[in-house]
JSON list of C-alpha atoms in Angstrom, two decimals:
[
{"chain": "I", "resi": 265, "resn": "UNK", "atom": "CA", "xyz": [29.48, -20.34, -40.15]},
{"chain": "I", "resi": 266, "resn": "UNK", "atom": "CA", "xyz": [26.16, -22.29, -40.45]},
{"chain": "I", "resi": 267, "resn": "UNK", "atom": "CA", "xyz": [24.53, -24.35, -37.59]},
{"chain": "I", "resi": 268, "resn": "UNK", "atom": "CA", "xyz": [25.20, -27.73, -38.35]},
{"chain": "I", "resi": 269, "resn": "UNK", "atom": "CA", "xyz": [23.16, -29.17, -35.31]},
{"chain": "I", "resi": 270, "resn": "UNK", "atom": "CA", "xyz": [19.53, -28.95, -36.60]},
{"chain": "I", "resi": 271, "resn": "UNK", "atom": "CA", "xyz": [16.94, -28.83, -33.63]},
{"chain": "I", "resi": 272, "resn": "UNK", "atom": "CA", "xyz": [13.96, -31.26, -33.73]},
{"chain": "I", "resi": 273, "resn": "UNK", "atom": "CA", "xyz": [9.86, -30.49, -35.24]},
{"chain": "I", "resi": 274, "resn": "UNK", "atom": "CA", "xyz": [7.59, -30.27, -32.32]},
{"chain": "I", "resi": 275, "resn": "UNK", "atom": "CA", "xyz": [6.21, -33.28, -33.46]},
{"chain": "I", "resi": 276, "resn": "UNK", "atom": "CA", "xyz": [9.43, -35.70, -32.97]},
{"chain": "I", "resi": 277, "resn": "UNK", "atom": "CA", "xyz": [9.89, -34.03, -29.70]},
{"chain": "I", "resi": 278, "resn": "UNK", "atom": "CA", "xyz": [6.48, -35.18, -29.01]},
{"chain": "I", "resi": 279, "resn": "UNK", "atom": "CA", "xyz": [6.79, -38.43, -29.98]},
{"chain": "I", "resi": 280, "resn": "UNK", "atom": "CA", "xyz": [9.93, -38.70, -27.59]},
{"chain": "I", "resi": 281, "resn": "UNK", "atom": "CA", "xyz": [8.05, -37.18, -25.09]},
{"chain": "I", "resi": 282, "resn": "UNK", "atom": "CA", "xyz": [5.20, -39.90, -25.29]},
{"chain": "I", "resi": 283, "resn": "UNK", "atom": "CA", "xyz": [7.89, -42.80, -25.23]},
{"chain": "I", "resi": 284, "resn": "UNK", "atom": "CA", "xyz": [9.43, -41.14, -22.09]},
{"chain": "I", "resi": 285, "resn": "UNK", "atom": "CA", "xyz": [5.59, -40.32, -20.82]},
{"chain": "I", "resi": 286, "resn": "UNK", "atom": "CA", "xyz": [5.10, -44.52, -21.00]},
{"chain": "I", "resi": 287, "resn": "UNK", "atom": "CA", "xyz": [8.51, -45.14, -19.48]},
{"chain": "I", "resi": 288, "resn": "UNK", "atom": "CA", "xyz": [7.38, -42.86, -16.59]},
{"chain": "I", "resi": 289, "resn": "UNK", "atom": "CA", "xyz": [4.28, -44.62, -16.02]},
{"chain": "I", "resi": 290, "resn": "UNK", "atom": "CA", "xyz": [6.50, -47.68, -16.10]},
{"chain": "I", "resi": 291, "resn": "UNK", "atom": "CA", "xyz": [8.94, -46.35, -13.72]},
{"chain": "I", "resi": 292, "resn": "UNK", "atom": "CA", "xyz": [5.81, -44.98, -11.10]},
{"chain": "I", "resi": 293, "resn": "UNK", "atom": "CA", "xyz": [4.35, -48.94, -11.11]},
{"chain": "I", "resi": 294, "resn": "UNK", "atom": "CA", "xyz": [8.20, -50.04, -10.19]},
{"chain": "I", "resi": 295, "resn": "UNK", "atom": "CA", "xyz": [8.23, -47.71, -7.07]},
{"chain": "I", "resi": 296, "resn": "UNK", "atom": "CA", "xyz": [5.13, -48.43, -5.99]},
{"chain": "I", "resi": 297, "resn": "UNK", "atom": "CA", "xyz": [5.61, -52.19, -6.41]},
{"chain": "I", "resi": 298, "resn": "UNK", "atom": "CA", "xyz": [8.65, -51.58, -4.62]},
{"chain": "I", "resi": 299, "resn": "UNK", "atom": "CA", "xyz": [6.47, -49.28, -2.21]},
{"chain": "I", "resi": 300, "resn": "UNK", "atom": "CA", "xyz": [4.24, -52.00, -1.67]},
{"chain": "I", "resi": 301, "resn": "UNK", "atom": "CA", "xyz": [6.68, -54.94, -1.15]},
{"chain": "I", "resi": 302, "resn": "UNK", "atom": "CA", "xyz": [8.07, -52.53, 2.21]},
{"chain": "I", "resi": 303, "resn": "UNK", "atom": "CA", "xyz": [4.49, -52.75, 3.16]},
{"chain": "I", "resi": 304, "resn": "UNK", "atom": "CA", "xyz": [4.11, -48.91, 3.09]},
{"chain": "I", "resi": 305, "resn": "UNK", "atom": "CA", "xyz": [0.57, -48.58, 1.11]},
{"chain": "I", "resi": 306, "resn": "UNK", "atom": "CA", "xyz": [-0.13, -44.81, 1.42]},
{"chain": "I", "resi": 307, "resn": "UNK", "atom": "CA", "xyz": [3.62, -44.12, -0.84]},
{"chain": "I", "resi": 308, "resn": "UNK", "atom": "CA", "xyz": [2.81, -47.25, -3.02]},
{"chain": "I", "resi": 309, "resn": "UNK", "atom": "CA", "xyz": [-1.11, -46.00, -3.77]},
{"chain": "I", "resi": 310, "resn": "UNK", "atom": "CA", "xyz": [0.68, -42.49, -4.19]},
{"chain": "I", "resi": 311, "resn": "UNK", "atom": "CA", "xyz": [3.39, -44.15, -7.16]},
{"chain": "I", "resi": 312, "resn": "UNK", "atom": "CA", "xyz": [0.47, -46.34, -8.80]},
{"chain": "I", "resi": 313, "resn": "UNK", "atom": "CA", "xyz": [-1.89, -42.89, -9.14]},
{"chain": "I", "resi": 314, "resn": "UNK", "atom": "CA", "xyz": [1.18, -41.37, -11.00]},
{"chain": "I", "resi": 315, "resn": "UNK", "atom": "CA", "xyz": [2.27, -44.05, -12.95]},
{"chain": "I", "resi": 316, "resn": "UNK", "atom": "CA", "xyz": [-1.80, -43.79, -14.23]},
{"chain": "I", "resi": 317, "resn": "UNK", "atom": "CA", "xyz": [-1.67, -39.98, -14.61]},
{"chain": "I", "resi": 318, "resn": "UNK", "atom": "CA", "xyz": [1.80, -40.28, -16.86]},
{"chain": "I", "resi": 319, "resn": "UNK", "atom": "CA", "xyz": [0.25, -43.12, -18.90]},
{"chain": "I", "resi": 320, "resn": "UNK", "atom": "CA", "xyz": [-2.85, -41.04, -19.68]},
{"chain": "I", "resi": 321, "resn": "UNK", "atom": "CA", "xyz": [-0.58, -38.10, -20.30]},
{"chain": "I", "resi": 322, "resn": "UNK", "atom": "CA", "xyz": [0.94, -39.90, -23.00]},
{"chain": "I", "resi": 323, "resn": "UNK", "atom": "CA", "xyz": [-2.49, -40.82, -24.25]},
{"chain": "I", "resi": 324, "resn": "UNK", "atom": "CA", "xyz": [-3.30, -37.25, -24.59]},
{"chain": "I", "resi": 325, "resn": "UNK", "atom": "CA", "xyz": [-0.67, -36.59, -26.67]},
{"chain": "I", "resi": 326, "resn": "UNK", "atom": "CA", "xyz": [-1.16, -39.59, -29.11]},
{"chain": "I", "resi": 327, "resn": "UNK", "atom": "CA", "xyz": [-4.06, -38.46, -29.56]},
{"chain": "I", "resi": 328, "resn": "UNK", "atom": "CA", "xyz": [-3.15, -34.82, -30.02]},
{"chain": "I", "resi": 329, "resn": "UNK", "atom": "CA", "xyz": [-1.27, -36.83, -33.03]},
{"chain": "I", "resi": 330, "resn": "UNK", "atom": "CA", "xyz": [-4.19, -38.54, -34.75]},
{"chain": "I", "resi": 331, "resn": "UNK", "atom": "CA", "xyz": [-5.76, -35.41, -34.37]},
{"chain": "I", "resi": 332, "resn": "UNK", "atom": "CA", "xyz": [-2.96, -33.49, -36.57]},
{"chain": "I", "resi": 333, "resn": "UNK", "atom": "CA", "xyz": [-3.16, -36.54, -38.65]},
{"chain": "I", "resi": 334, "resn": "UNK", "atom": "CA", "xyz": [0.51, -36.61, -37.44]},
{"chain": "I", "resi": 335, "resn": "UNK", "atom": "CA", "xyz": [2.82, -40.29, -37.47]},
{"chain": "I", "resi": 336, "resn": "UNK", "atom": "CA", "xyz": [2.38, -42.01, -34.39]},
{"chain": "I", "resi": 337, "resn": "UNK", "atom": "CA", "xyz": [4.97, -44.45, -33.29]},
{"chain": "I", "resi": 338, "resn": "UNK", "atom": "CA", "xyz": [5.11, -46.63, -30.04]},
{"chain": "I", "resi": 339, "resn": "UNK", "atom": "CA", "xyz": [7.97, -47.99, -29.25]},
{"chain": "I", "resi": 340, "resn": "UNK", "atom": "CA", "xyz": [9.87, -49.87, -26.10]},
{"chain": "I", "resi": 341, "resn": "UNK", "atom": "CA", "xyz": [10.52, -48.18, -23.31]},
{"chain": "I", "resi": 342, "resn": "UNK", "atom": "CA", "xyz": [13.47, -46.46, -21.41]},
{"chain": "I", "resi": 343, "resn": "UNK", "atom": "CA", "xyz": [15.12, -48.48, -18.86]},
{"chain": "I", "resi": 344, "resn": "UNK", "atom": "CA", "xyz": [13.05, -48.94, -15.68]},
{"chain": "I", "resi": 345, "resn": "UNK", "atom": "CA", "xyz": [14.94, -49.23, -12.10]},
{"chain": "I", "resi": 346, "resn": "UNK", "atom": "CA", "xyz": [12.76, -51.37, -10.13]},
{"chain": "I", "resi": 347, "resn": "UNK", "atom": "CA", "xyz": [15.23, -51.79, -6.58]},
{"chain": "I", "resi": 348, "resn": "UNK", "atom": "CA", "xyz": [16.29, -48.99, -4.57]},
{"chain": "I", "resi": 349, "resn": "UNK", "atom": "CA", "xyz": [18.55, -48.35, -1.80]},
{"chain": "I", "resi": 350, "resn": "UNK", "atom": "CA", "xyz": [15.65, -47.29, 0.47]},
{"chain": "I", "resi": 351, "resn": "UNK", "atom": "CA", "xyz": [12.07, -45.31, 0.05]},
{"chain": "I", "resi": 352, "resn": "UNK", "atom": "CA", "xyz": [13.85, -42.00, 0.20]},
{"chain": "I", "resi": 353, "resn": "UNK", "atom": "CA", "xyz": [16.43, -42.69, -2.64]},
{"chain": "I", "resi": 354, "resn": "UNK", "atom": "CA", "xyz": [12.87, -43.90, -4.48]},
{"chain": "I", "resi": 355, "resn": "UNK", "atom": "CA", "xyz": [11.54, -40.48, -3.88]},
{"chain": "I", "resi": 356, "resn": "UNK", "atom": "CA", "xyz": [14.60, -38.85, -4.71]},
{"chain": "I", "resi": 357, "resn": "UNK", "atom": "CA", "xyz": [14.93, -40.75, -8.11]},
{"chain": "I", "resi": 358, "resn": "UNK", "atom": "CA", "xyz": [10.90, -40.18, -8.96]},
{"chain": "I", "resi": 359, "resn": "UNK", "atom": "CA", "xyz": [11.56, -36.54, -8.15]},
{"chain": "I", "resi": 360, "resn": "UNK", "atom": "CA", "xyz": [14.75, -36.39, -10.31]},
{"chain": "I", "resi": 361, "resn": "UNK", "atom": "CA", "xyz": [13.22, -37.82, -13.51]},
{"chain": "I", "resi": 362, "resn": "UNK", "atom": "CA", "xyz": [10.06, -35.12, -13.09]},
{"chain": "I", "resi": 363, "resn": "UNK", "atom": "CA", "xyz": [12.67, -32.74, -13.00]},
{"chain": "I", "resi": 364, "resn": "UNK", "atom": "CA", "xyz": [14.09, -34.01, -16.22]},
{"chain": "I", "resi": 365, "resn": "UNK", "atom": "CA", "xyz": [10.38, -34.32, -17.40]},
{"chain": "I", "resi": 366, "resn": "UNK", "atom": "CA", "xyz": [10.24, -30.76, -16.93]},
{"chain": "I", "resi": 367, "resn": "UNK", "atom": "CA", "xyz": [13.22, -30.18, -19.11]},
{"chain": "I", "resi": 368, "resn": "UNK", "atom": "CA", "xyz": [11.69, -32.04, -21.94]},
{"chain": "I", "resi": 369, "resn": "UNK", "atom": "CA", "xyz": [8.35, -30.45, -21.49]},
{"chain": "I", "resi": 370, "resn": "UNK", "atom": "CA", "xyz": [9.82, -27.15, -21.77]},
{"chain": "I", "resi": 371, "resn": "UNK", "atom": "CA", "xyz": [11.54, -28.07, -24.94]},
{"chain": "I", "resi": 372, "resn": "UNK", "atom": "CA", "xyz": [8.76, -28.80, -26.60]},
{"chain": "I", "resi": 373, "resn": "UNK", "atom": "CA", "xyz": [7.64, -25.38, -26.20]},
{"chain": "I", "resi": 374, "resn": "UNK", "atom": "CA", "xyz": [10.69, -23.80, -27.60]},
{"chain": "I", "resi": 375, "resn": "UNK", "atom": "CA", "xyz": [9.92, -26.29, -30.54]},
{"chain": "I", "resi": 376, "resn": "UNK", "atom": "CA", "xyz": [6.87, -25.50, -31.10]},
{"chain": "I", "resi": 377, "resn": "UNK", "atom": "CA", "xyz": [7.26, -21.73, -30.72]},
{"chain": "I", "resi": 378, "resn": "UNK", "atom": "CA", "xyz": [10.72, -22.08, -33.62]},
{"chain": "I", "resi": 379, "resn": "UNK", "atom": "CA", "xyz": [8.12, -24.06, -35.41]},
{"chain": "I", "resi": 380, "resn": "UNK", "atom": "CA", "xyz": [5.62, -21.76, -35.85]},
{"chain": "I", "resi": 381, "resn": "UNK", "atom": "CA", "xyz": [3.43, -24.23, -34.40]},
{"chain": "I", "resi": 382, "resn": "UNK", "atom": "CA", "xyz": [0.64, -22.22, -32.21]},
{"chain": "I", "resi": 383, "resn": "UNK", "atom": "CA", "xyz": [-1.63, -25.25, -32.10]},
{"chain": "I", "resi": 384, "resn": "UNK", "atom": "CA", "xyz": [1.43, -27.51, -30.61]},
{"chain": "I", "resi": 385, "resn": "UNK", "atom": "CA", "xyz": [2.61, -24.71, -28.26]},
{"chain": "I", "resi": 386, "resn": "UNK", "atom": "CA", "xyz": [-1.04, -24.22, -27.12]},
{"chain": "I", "resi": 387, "resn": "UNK", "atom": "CA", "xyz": [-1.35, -27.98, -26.72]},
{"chain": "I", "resi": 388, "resn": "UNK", "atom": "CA", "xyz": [1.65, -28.46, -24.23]},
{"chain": "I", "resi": 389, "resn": "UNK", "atom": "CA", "xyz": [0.38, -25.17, -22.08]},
{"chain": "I", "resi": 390, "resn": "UNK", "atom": "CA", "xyz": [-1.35, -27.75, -19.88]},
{"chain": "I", "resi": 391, "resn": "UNK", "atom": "CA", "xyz": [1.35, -30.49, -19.59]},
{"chain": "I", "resi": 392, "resn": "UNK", "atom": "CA", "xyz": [3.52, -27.17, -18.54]},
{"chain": "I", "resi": 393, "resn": "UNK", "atom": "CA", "xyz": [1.28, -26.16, -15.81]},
{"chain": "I", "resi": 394, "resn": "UNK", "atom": "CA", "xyz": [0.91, -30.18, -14.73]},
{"chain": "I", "resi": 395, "resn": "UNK", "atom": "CA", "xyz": [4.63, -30.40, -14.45]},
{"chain": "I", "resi": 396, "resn": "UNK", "atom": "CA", "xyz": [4.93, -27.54, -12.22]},
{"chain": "I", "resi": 397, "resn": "UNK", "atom": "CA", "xyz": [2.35, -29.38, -9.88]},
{"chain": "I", "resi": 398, "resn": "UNK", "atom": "CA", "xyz": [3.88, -32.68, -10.18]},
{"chain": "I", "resi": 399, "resn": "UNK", "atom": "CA", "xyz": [7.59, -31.43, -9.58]},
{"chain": "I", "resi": 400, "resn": "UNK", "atom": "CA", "xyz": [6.28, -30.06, -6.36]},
{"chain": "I", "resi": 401, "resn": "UNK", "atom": "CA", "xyz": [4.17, -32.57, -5.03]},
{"chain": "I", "resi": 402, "resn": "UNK", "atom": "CA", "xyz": [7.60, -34.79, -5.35]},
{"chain": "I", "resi": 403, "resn": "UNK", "atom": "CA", "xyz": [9.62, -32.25, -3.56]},
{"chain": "I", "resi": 404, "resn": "UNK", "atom": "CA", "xyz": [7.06, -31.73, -0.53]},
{"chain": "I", "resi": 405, "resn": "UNK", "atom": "CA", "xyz": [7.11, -35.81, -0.37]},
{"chain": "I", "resi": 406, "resn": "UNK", "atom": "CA", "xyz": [10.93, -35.60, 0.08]},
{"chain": "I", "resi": 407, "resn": "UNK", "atom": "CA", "xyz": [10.92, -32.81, 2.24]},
{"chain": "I", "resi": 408, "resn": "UNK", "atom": "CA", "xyz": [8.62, -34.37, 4.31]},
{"chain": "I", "resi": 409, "resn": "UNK", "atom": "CA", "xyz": [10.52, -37.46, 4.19]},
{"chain": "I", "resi": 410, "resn": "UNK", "atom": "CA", "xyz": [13.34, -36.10, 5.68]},
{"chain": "I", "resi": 411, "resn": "UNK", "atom": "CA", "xyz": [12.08, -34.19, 8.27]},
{"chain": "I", "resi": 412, "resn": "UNK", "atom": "CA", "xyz": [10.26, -37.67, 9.35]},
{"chain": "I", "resi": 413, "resn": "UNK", "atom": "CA", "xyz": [13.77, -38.86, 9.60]},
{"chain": "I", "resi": 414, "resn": "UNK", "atom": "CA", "xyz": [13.32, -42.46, 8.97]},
{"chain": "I", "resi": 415, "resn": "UNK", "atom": "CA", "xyz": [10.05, -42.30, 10.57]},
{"chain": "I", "resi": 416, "resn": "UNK", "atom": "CA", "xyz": [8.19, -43.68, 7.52]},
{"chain": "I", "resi": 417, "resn": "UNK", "atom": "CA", "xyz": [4.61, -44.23, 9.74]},
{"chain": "I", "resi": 418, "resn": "UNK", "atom": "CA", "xyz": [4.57, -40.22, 9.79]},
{"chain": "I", "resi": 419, "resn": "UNK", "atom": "CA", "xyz": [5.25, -40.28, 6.17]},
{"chain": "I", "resi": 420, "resn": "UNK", "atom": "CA", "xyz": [2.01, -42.35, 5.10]},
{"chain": "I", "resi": 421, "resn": "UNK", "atom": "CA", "xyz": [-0.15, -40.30, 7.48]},
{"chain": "I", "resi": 422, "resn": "UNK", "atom": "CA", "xyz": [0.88, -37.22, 5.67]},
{"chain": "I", "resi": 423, "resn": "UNK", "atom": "CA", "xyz": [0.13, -39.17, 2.24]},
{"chain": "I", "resi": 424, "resn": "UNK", "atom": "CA", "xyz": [-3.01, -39.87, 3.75]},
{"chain": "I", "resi": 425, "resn": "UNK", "atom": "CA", "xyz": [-3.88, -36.76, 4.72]},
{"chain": "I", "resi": 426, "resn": "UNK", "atom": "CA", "xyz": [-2.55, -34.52, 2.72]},
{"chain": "I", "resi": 427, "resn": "UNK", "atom": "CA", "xyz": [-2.30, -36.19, -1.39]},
{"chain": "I", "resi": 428, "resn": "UNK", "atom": "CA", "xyz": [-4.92, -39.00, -1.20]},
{"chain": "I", "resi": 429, "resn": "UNK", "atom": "CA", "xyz": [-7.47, -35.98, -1.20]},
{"chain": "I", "resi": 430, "resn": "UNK", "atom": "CA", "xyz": [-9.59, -36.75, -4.69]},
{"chain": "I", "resi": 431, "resn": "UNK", "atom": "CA", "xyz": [-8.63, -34.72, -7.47]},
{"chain": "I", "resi": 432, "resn": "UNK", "atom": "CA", "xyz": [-11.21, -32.79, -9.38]},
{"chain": "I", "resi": 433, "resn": "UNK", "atom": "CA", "xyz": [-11.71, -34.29, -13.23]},
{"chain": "I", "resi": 434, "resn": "UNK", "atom": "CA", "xyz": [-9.72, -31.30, -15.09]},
{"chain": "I", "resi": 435, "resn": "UNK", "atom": "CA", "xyz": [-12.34, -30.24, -17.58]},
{"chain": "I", "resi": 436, "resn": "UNK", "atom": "CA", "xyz": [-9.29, -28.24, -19.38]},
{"chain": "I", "resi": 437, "resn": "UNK", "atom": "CA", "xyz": [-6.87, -31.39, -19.36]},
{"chain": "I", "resi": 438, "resn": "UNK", "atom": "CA", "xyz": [-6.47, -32.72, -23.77]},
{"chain": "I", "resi": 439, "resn": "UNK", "atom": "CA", "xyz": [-8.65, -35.65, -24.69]},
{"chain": "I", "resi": 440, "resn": "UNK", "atom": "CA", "xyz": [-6.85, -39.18, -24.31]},
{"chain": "I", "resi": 441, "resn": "UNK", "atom": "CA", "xyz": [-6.57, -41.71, -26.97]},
{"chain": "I", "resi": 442, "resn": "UNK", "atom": "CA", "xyz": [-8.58, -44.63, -26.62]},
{"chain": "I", "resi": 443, "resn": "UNK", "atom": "CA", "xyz": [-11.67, -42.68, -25.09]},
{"chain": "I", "resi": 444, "resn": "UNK", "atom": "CA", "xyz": [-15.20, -42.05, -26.50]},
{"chain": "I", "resi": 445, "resn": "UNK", "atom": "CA", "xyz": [-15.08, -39.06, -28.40]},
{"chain": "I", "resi": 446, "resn": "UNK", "atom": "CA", "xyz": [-17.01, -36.02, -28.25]}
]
């Protein structure tokens, strides 16, 4: 018996991916607006440097589009949950939704390896090795979270310390659309 369901191209997985990339950058401003509104600015400067990494991450793969001369389509966003029950239940949702990120990220290999695609499947290699890094920067921040047990003052000073250190530029990271080109 055939296989009716037919599995997405690489490049409709990517375009999903750069809708949910937006809504993720969307979602990261909520919390930290949320973050911020608590008066807790070490986990609200935290959520507004991720919701700018996601947003350039889906810049770098428009543009990995126009380079393919591949369709681009941007579209509306994903709902956005902008109240929470308390930070932790923020952390746990931001850390559920990189999990899911994950998911999708890893699907777009599989596509691009059924597609024959080597370009595509070299492509995503470094959004692969970012998720790994962002899924467990969000489960340290939980962990630490609960072992602060409502103690959210030893929460920012880890912040502080430990994940407001500045990241080196990534000269391996794909170009973004929207800067100067090389």
């Amino acid at each position: 018996m055939p296989d009716t369901e037919v599995a997405e191209s690489f490049p409709d997985l990517l375009r999903a991916q750069i809708r949910q990339g937006f809504t993720a950058a969307q979602q990261y401003l909520a919390a930290a607006v949320y973050f911020d509104s608590l008066r807790l600015p070490q986990l609200a400067g935290h959520s507004y440097g991720r919701s700018r990494e996601q947003y350039a991450h889906a810049l770098r793969m428009v543009q990995y589009l126009l380079d393919r001369d591949l369709d681009v389509r941007i579209g509306g966003l994903d709902e956005i949950h902008s109240t929470f029950e308390s930070p932790r239940a923020a952390i746990a949702f931001l850390l559920e939704t990189e999990r899911a990120r994950s998911t999708m990220i890893g699907g777009l290999v599989r596509a691009a390896r059924a597609d024959g695609d080597y370009l595509g499947e070299r492509f995503i290699q470094w959004f692969l090795e970012e998720q790994v890094r962002d899924t467990a920067g969000m489960t340290t921040l939980l962990s630490v979270l609960d072992r602060a047990a409502g103690e959210l003052f030893d929460v920012e000073e880890f912040i502080a310390r430990e994940l407001r250190a500045q990241r080196r530029a990534d000269t391996r990271a794909p170009k973004m659309a929207g800067t100067a080109k090389n």
